[in-house]
XYZ file of C-alpha atoms in Angstrom:
280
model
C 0.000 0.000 0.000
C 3.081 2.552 0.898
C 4.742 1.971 -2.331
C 1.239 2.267 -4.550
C 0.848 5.583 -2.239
C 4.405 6.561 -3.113
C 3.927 5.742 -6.960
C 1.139 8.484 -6.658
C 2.985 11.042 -5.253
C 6.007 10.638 -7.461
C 3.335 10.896 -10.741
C 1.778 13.994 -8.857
C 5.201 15.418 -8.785
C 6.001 15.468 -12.114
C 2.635 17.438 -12.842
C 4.051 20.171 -10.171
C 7.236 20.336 -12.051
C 5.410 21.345 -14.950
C 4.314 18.570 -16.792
C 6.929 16.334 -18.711
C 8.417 17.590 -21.764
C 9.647 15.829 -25.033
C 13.739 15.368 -24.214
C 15.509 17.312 -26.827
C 17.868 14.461 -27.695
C 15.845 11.192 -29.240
C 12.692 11.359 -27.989
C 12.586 7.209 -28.987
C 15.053 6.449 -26.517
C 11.861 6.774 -23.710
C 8.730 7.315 -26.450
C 5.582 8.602 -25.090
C 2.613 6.121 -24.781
C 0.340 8.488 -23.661
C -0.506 12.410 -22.657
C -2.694 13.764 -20.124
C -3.001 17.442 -20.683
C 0.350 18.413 -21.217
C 1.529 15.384 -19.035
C 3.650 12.672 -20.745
C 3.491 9.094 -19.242
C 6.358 7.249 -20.945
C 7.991 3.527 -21.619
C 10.357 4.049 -18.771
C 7.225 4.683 -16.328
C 5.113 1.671 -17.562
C 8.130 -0.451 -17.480
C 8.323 0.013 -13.743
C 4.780 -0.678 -13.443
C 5.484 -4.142 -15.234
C 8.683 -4.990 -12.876
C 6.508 -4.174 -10.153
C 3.927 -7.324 -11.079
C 3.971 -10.613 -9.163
C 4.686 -13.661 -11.624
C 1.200 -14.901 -11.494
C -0.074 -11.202 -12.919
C 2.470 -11.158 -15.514
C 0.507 -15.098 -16.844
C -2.162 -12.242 -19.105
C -0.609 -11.707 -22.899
C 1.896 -8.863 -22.761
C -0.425 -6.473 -25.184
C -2.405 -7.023 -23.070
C -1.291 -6.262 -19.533
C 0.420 -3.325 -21.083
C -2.927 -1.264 -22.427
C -4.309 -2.217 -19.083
C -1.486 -0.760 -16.853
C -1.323 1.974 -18.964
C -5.124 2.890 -18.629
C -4.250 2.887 -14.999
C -1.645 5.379 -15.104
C -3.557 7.663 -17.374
C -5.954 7.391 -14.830
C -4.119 8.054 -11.784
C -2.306 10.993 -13.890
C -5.588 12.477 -13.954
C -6.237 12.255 -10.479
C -2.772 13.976 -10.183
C -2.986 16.525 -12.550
C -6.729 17.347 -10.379
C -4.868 17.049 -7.146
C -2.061 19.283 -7.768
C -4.747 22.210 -8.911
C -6.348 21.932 -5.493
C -3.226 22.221 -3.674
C -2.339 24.961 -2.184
C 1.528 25.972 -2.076
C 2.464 24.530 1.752
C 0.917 21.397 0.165
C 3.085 21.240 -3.203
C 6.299 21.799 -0.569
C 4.818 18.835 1.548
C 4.612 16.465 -1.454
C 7.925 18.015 -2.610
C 9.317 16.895 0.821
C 7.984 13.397 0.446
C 9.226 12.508 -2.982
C 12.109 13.624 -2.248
C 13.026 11.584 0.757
C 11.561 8.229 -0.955
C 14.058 9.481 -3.532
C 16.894 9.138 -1.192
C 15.361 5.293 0.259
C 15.117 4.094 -3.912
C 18.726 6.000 -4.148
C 20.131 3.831 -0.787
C 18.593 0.918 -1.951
C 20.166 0.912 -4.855
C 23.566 1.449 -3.833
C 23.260 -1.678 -1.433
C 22.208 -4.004 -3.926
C 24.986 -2.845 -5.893
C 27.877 -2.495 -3.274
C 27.375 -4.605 -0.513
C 27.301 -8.219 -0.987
C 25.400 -10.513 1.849
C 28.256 -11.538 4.289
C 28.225 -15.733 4.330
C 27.630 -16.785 7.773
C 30.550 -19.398 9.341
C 29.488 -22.500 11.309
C 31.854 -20.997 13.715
C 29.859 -18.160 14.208
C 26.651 -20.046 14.596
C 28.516 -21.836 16.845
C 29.983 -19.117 18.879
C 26.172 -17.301 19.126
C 24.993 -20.825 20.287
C 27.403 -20.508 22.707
C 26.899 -16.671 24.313
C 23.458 -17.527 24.389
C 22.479 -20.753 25.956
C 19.172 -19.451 27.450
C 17.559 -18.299 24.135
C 17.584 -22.692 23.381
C 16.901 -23.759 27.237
C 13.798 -25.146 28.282
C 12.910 -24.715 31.950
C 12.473 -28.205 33.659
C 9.063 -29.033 35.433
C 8.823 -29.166 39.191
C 6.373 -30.866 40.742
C 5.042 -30.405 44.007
C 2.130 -30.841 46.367
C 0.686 -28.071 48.584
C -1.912 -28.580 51.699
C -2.850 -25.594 52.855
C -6.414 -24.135 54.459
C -9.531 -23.516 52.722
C -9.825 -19.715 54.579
C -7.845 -17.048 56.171
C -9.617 -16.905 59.071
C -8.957 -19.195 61.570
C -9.782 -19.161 65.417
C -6.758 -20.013 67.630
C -7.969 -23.506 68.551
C -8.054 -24.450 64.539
C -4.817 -22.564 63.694
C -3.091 -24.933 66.557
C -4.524 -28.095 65.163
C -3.939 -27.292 61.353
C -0.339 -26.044 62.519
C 0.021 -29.690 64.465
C -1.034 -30.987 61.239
C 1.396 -29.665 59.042
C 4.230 -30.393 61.472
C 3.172 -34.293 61.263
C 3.115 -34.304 57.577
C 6.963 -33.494 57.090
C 7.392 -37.687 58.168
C 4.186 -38.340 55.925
C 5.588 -39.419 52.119
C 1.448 -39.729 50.929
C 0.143 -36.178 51.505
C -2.921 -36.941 48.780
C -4.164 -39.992 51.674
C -3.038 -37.832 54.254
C -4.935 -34.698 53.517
C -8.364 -36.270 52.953
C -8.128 -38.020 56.583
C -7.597 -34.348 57.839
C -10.794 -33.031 55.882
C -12.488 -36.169 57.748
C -11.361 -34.805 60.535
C -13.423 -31.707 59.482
C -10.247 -29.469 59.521
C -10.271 -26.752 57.106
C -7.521 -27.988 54.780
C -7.394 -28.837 50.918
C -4.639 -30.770 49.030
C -3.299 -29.755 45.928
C -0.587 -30.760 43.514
C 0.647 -29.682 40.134
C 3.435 -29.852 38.020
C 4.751 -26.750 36.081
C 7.209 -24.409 34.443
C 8.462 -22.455 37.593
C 7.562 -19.064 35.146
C 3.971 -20.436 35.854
C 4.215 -20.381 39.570
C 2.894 -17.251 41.360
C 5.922 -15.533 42.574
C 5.280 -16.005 46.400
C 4.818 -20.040 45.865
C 7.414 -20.334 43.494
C 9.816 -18.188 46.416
C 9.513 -20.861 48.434
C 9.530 -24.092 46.038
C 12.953 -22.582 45.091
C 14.622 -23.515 48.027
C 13.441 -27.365 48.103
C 14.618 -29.856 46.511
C 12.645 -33.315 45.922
C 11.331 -34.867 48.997
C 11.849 -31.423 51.033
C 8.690 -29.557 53.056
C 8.493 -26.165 52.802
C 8.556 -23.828 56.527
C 4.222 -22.337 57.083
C 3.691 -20.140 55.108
C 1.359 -16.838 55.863
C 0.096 -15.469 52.585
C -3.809 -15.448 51.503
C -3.642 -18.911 53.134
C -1.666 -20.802 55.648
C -0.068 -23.650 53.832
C 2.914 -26.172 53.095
C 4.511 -27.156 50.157
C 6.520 -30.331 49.300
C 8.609 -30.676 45.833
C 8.522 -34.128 44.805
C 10.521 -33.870 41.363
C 12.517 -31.796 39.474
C 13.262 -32.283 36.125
C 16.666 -30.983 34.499
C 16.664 -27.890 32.033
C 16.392 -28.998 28.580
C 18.902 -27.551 26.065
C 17.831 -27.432 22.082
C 21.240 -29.400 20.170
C 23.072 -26.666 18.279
C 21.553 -28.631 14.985
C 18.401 -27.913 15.961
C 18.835 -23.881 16.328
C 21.647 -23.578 13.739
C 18.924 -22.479 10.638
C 17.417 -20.182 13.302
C 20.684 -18.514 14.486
C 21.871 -18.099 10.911
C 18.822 -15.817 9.954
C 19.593 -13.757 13.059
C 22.970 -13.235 12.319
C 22.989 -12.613 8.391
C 20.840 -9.226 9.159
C 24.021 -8.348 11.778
C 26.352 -8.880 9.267
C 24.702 -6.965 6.756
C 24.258 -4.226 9.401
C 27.532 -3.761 9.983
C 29.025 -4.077 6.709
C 26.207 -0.968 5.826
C 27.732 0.833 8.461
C 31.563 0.585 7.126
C 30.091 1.539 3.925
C 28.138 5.025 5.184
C 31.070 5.649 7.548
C 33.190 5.968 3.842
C 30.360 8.156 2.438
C 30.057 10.563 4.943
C 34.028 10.907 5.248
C 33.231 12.646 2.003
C 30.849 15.128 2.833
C 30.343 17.860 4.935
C 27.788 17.578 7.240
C 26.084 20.383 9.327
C 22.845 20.197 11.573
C 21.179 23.014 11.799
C 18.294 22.292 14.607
């Protein structure tokens, strides 16, 4: 849509620079295909129309396709020519302003394609990324563990001490699930829960204290919304991606890099030549 928008504004311009005249040396070297007013539209213009196709649009008979984009341009030159008479002088310099800085993007564009080759990226490169960045291609083990904690936050003394009591017994107790359901027989306020997860998933106050536990370990009371313990039961190792598995994705990260910098190198020499002065 931005480059349609910008092929606009470029045919608009040429109307504000007073219409395109014949070129006084061999007017067939870019012949005329069609006027609007005193607008020319020329080869040159249609032919970028044409490179501008996708290979499926270019399947219609060349004839063809040609009298078609050209109605299109003699149409959108009209629209110009109608634009540019409504426009009041701040807008011409606005339009003026536009063209001329996608002039300077086709202009740096084309210099790149021509000057700066894509830099080949080394397997010892991908390997070295691979390397420096180990947790991009880690995947956070699971840990599993099982919480029993109380079903409200407000307890009466006499409850607290016997859910506290009961919390202290189940540090010897290896089956909490068992365990926990005689407790709610017991009609004690206390639910069991267990899950296993990504510690990223846990709720930062949980996951606090699951940190410091490893397998088979029972966590100190805690007082948060509840009163509750947690035991980890498993842990399972970080998983790291082989470098053979990453290397395709690592290569398209780097090749913009190396592009990047060899632009840089490149402007670096084409400034040296200039003289540059900022006035705001």
């Amino acid at each position: 849509m931005k480059l349609r928008c910008l092929t606009f504004i470029c045919m608009a311009l040429m109307t504000l620079a007073g219409c395109e005249r014949e070129p006084a040396t061999g007017a067939n070297v870019d012949p005329v295909l069609a006027t609007v007013g005193e607008s020319a539209i020329r080869q040159s213009q249609l032919d970028v129309m044409l490179d501008r196709l996708t290979p499926a649009a270019r399947k219609q008979e060349n004839t063809q396709l040609e009298a078609t984009l050209l109605q299109g341009m003699v149409r959108t030159r009209a629209l110009a020519i109608s634009a540019e008479q409504q426009m009041s002088a701040d807008e011409r310099r606005q339009l003026e302003a536009r063209v001329n800085t996608y002039r300077d993007e086709l202009l740096a564009q084309s210099y790149i394609q021509k000057n700066i080759a894509p830099q080949p990226v080394t397997a010892e490169m991908v390997k070295q990324y691979y390397l420096d960045h180990q947790a991009e291609y880690t995947t956070a083990g699971k840990v599993s563990f099982e919480v029993i904690a109380t079903t409200s936050n407000t307890l009466d003394d006499a409850v607290l001490e016997q859910v506290l009591d009961a919390f202290s017994q189940a540090k010897a107790i290896d089956d909490w699930k068992s365990y926990a359901a005689g407790l709610e027989q017991k009609t004690l306020p206390l639910a069991y829960r267990s899950a296993s997860m990504v510690p990223a998933s846990i709720n930062n106050e949980l996951r606090a204290h699951i940190a410091r536990l490893q397998p088979g370990e029972v966590s100190d009371v805690v007082y948060g919304d509840t009163v509750y313990v947690v035991k980890v039961t498993q842990r399972e190792a970080d998983a790291v991606k082989p470098m053979h598995e990453v290397s395709v994705d690592i290569r398209k990260k780097l090749a913009p890099q190396k592009l990047k910098q060899a632009l840089a190198t490149h402007i670096d020499q084409a400034m040296q030549d200039l003289s540059v002065e900022y006035t705001k």
